[in-house]
């Protein structure tokens, strides 16, 4: 088994002026980077088209998509970034951290799962969701609820399992075309 740290791209899924997404993504990236088995890079869908995003997605062994909910779904710039790429997603795992109003962004997450299945990516069952968005974070950008930190750890453990399994598998044989 390859024990090189897994490369995790943490994707900020919103792009609007005044968005809260970077705060959530910064916390997720910090939780990821403090693990011995992972390194993290933050990908911003607001920078789509710059070429940087494509490089970052190609570099990654695994993804954490940080998404809010807009009108019971996910933001359009996130979908555009997903659609602009193909092989970058293939045979890699995707986990989700969501936020929003009462729903905590869970409807956005459930709508993203079949999209990633179409792209031959594997979605991780465990999610972290913040019901109430900004109110769930303190002034330092950390969740006020300790349960969220526990949930993130469990989600990243499972993301790591899939990322190792799929990275090893991709190195043994190319994904079936
Ligand atoms: C256009 C729009 C639609 C929204 N629709 C929903 C919704 O359907 N359900 C929900 O729980 N929250 C909804 N919200 C609240 C957002 O999820 C919340 O404001 C979140 O912080 C937005 O993410 P952002 O700040 O990163 O853009 C909506 C917000 C916007 C701007």
GROMACS .gro file of C-alpha atoms and ligand atoms in nm:
model
  208
    1UNK     CA    1   0.000   0.000   0.000
    2UNK     CA    2   0.120   0.348  -0.091
    3UNK     CA    3   0.147   0.544   0.237
    4UNK     CA    4   0.226   0.882   0.077
    5UNK     CA    5  -0.014   1.139   0.229
    6UNK     CA    6  -0.341   1.156   0.039
    7UNK     CA    7  -0.393   1.473  -0.159
    8UNK     CA    8  -0.731   1.619  -0.069
    9UNK     CA    9  -0.890   1.906  -0.261
   10UNK     CA   10  -1.139   2.100  -0.048
   11UNK     CA   11  -1.378   2.269  -0.290
   12UNK     CA   12  -1.555   2.595  -0.205
   13UNK     CA   13  -1.888   2.542  -0.382
   14UNK     CA   14  -2.029   2.896  -0.370
   15UNK     CA   15  -1.909   3.200  -0.561
   16UNK     CA   16  -2.141   3.487  -0.471
   17UNK     CA   17  -2.028   3.819  -0.318
   18UNK     CA   18  -2.024   3.795   0.063
   19UNK     CA   19  -2.039   3.415   0.065
   20UNK     CA   20  -1.982   3.213   0.380
   21UNK     CA   21  -1.826   2.919   0.194
   22UNK     CA   22  -1.459   3.019   0.248
   23UNK     CA   23  -1.505   3.011   0.627
   24UNK     CA   24  -1.646   2.658   0.619
   25UNK     CA   25  -1.384   2.542   0.368
   26UNK     CA   26  -1.096   2.690   0.573
   27UNK     CA   27  -1.210   2.487   0.874
   28UNK     CA   28  -1.244   2.170   0.664
   29UNK     CA   29  -0.899   2.225   0.510
   30UNK     CA   30  -0.747   2.274   0.856
   31UNK     CA   31  -0.911   1.954   0.986
   32UNK     CA   32  -0.778   1.770   0.681
   33UNK     CA   33  -0.425   1.913   0.690
   34UNK     CA   34  -0.371   1.834   1.058
   35UNK     CA   35  -0.402   1.462   0.984
   36UNK     CA   36  -0.079   1.272   0.921
   37UNK     CA   37  -0.234   1.082   0.630
   38UNK     CA   38  -0.360   1.383   0.431
   39UNK     CA   39  -0.251   1.709   0.279
   40UNK     CA   40  -0.503   1.969   0.166
   41UNK     CA   41  -0.548   2.231  -0.103
   42UNK     CA   42  -0.845   2.463  -0.130
   43UNK     CA   43  -1.014   2.488  -0.468
   44UNK     CA   44  -1.238   2.788  -0.535
   45UNK     CA   45  -1.515   2.755  -0.794
   46UNK     CA   46  -1.502   3.135  -0.823
   47UNK     CA   47  -1.167   3.083  -0.998
   48UNK     CA   48  -1.305   2.838  -1.253
   49UNK     CA   49  -1.156   2.883  -1.599
   50UNK     CA   50  -0.818   3.003  -1.470
   51UNK     CA   51  -0.653   2.663  -1.528
   52UNK     CA   52  -0.559   2.647  -1.160
   53UNK     CA   53  -0.878   2.463  -1.071
   54UNK     CA   54  -0.814   2.196  -1.336
   55UNK     CA   55  -0.459   2.141  -1.206
   56UNK     CA   56  -0.579   2.116  -0.847
   57UNK     CA   57  -0.856   1.866  -0.932
   58UNK     CA   58  -0.614   1.654  -1.134
   59UNK     CA   59  -0.362   1.663  -0.847
   60UNK     CA   60  -0.613   1.535  -0.591
   61UNK     CA   61  -0.661   1.177  -0.472
   62UNK     CA   62  -0.986   1.275  -0.300
   63UNK     CA   63  -1.231   1.564  -0.269
   64UNK     CA   64  -1.436   1.733  -0.001
   65UNK     CA   65  -1.710   1.943  -0.158
   66UNK     CA   66  -1.823   2.228   0.068
   67UNK     CA   67  -2.167   2.328  -0.052
   68UNK     CA   68  -2.452   2.552   0.063
   69UNK     CA   69  -2.810   2.499  -0.044
   70UNK     CA   70  -2.966   2.741  -0.292
   71UNK     CA   71  -3.337   2.690  -0.361
   72UNK     CA   72  -3.326   2.323  -0.255
   73UNK     CA   73  -3.020   2.249  -0.467
   74UNK     CA   74  -2.650   2.329  -0.509
   75UNK     CA   75  -2.497   2.650  -0.652
   76UNK     CA   76  -2.471   2.681  -1.028
   77UNK     CA   77  -2.094   2.766  -1.024
   78UNK     CA   78  -2.028   2.435  -0.847
   79UNK     CA   79  -2.216   2.245  -1.118
   80UNK     CA   80  -2.026   2.436  -1.387
   81UNK     CA   81  -1.695   2.336  -1.229
   82UNK     CA   82  -1.804   1.973  -1.203
   83UNK     CA   83  -1.919   1.972  -1.567
   84UNK     CA   84  -1.601   2.143  -1.693
   85UNK     CA   85  -1.395   1.840  -1.588
   86UNK     CA   86  -1.416   1.467  -1.646
   87UNK     CA   87  -1.108   1.251  -1.600
   88UNK     CA   88  -1.010   1.458  -1.293
   89UNK     CA   89  -1.301   1.295  -1.104
   90UNK     CA   90  -1.263   0.940  -1.233
   91UNK     CA   91  -1.228   0.662  -0.975
   92UNK     CA   92  -1.177   0.906  -0.686
   93UNK     CA   93  -1.384   0.954  -0.368
   94UNK     CA   94  -1.593   1.261  -0.286
   95UNK     CA   95  -1.713   1.363   0.062
   96UNK     CA   96  -1.948   1.650   0.144
   97UNK     CA   97  -1.969   1.926   0.403
   98UNK     CA   98  -2.290   2.125   0.368
   99UNK     CA   99  -2.454   2.427   0.523
  100UNK     CA  100  -2.770   2.628   0.480
  101UNK     CA  101  -3.091   2.705   0.659
  102UNK     CA  102  -3.302   2.438   0.827
  103UNK     CA  103  -3.199   2.172   0.578
  104UNK     CA  104  -2.827   2.213   0.653
  105UNK     CA  105  -2.765   2.182   0.279
  106UNK     CA  106  -2.854   1.814   0.276
  107UNK     CA  107  -3.078   1.845  -0.029
  108UNK     CA  108  -2.783   1.987  -0.220
  109UNK     CA  109  -2.568   1.692  -0.113
  110UNK     CA  110  -2.823   1.430  -0.216
  111UNK     CA  111  -2.855   1.593  -0.559
  112UNK     CA  112  -2.477   1.593  -0.604
  113UNK     CA  113  -2.442   1.218  -0.545
  114UNK     CA  114  -2.592   1.101  -0.878
  115UNK     CA  115  -2.390   1.364  -1.064
  116UNK     CA  116  -2.064   1.227  -0.924
  117UNK     CA  117  -2.181   0.870  -0.996
  118UNK     CA  118  -2.215   0.970  -1.362
  119UNK     CA  119  -1.852   1.087  -1.349
  120UNK     CA  120  -1.730   0.751  -1.211
  121UNK     CA  121  -1.655   0.905  -0.872
  122UNK     CA  122  -1.751   0.739  -0.542
  123UNK     CA  123  -1.938   0.941  -0.281
  124UNK     CA  124  -1.881   0.886   0.089
  125UNK     CA  125  -2.189   0.812   0.299
  126UNK     CA  126  -2.089   1.025   0.599
  127UNK     CA  127  -2.142   1.400   0.577
  128UNK     CA  128  -2.103   1.701   0.802
  129UNK     CA  129  -2.393   1.946   0.783
  130UNK     CA  130  -2.450   2.280   0.951
  131UNK     CA  131  -2.816   2.364   1.009
  132UNK     CA  132  -2.809   2.741   1.040
  133UNK     CA  133  -2.495   2.830   0.849
  134UNK     CA  134  -2.308   3.125   0.999
  135UNK     CA  135  -2.469   3.078   1.340
  136UNK     CA  136  -2.289   2.743   1.372
  137UNK     CA  137  -1.941   2.906   1.367
  138UNK     CA  138  -1.762   3.126   1.618
  139UNK     CA  139  -1.560   3.440   1.545
  140UNK     CA  140  -1.247   3.228   1.484
  141UNK     CA  141  -1.421   3.030   1.212
  142UNK     CA  142  -1.462   2.713   1.416
  143UNK     CA  143  -1.788   2.523   1.469
  144UNK     CA  144  -1.949   2.594   1.805
  145UNK     CA  145  -2.074   2.235   1.825
  146UNK     CA  146  -1.808   1.976   1.918
  147UNK     CA  147  -2.015   1.708   1.745
  148UNK     CA  148  -1.926   1.859   1.409
  149UNK     CA  149  -1.557   1.803   1.475
  150UNK     CA  150  -1.625   1.439   1.562
  151UNK     CA  151  -1.840   1.400   1.250
  152UNK     CA  152  -1.567   1.553   1.034
  153UNK     CA  153  -1.311   1.311   1.174
  154UNK     CA  154  -1.534   1.013   1.095
  155UNK     CA  155  -1.605   1.143   0.746
  156UNK     CA  156  -1.234   1.199   0.676
  157UNK     CA  157  -1.150   0.848   0.807
  158UNK     CA  158  -1.390   0.701   0.552
  159UNK     CA  159  -1.272   0.933   0.278
  160UNK     CA  160  -0.917   0.813   0.352
  161UNK     CA  161  -1.026   0.448   0.328
  162UNK     CA  162  -1.173   0.504  -0.017
  163UNK     CA  163  -0.890   0.727  -0.130
  164UNK     CA  164  -0.629   0.465  -0.038
  165UNK     CA  165  -0.829   0.184  -0.195
  166UNK     CA  166  -0.885   0.373  -0.519
  167UNK     CA  167  -0.534   0.519  -0.543
  168UNK     CA  168  -0.385   0.172  -0.502
  169UNK     CA  169  -0.632   0.030  -0.756
  170UNK     CA  170  -0.557   0.303  -1.013
  171UNK     CA  171  -0.184   0.235  -0.976
  172UNK     CA  172  -0.234  -0.139  -1.043
  173UNK     CA  173  -0.456  -0.104  -1.350
  174UNK     CA  174  -0.620   0.179  -1.542
  175UNK     CA  175  -0.987   0.236  -1.471
  176UNK     CA  176  -1.200   0.043  -1.721
  177UNK     CA  177  -1.289   0.267  -2.014
  178LIG     C1  178  -3.027   3.225  -0.365
  178LIG     C2  179  -3.031   3.157  -0.231
  178LIG     C3  180  -3.117   3.052  -0.210
  178LIG     C4  181  -3.118   2.986  -0.086
  178LIG     N1  182  -3.200   2.877  -0.071
  178LIG     C5  183  -3.193   2.804   0.041
  178LIG     C6  184  -3.268   2.683   0.054
  178LIG     O1  185  -3.337   2.641  -0.035
  178LIG     N2  186  -3.256   2.613   0.168
  178LIG     C7  187  -3.177   2.655   0.271
  178LIG     O2  188  -3.171   2.585   0.372
  178LIG     N3  189  -3.104   2.769   0.263
  178LIG     C8  190  -3.110   2.844   0.150
  178LIG     N4  191  -3.035   2.958   0.139
  178LIG     C9  192  -2.949   2.997   0.250
  178LIG    C10  193  -2.805   2.960   0.218
  178LIG     O3  194  -2.784   2.821   0.216
  178LIG    C11  195  -2.710   3.026   0.316
  178LIG     O4  196  -2.730   3.167   0.308
  178LIG    C12  197  -2.565   2.998   0.286
  178LIG     O5  198  -2.483   3.064   0.379
  178LIG    C13  199  -2.526   3.039   0.145
  178LIG     O6  200  -2.393   3.004   0.118
  178LIG     P1  201  -2.283   3.113   0.074
  178LIG     O7  202  -2.290   3.222   0.177
  178LIG     O8  203  -2.151   3.041   0.074
  178LIG     O9  204  -2.325   3.162  -0.062
  178LIG    C14  205  -3.035   3.028   0.017
  178LIG    C15  206  -2.950   3.138  -0.004
  178LIG    C16  207  -2.946   3.201  -0.127
  178LIG    C17  208  -2.851   3.315  -0.149
   0.00000   0.00000   0.00000
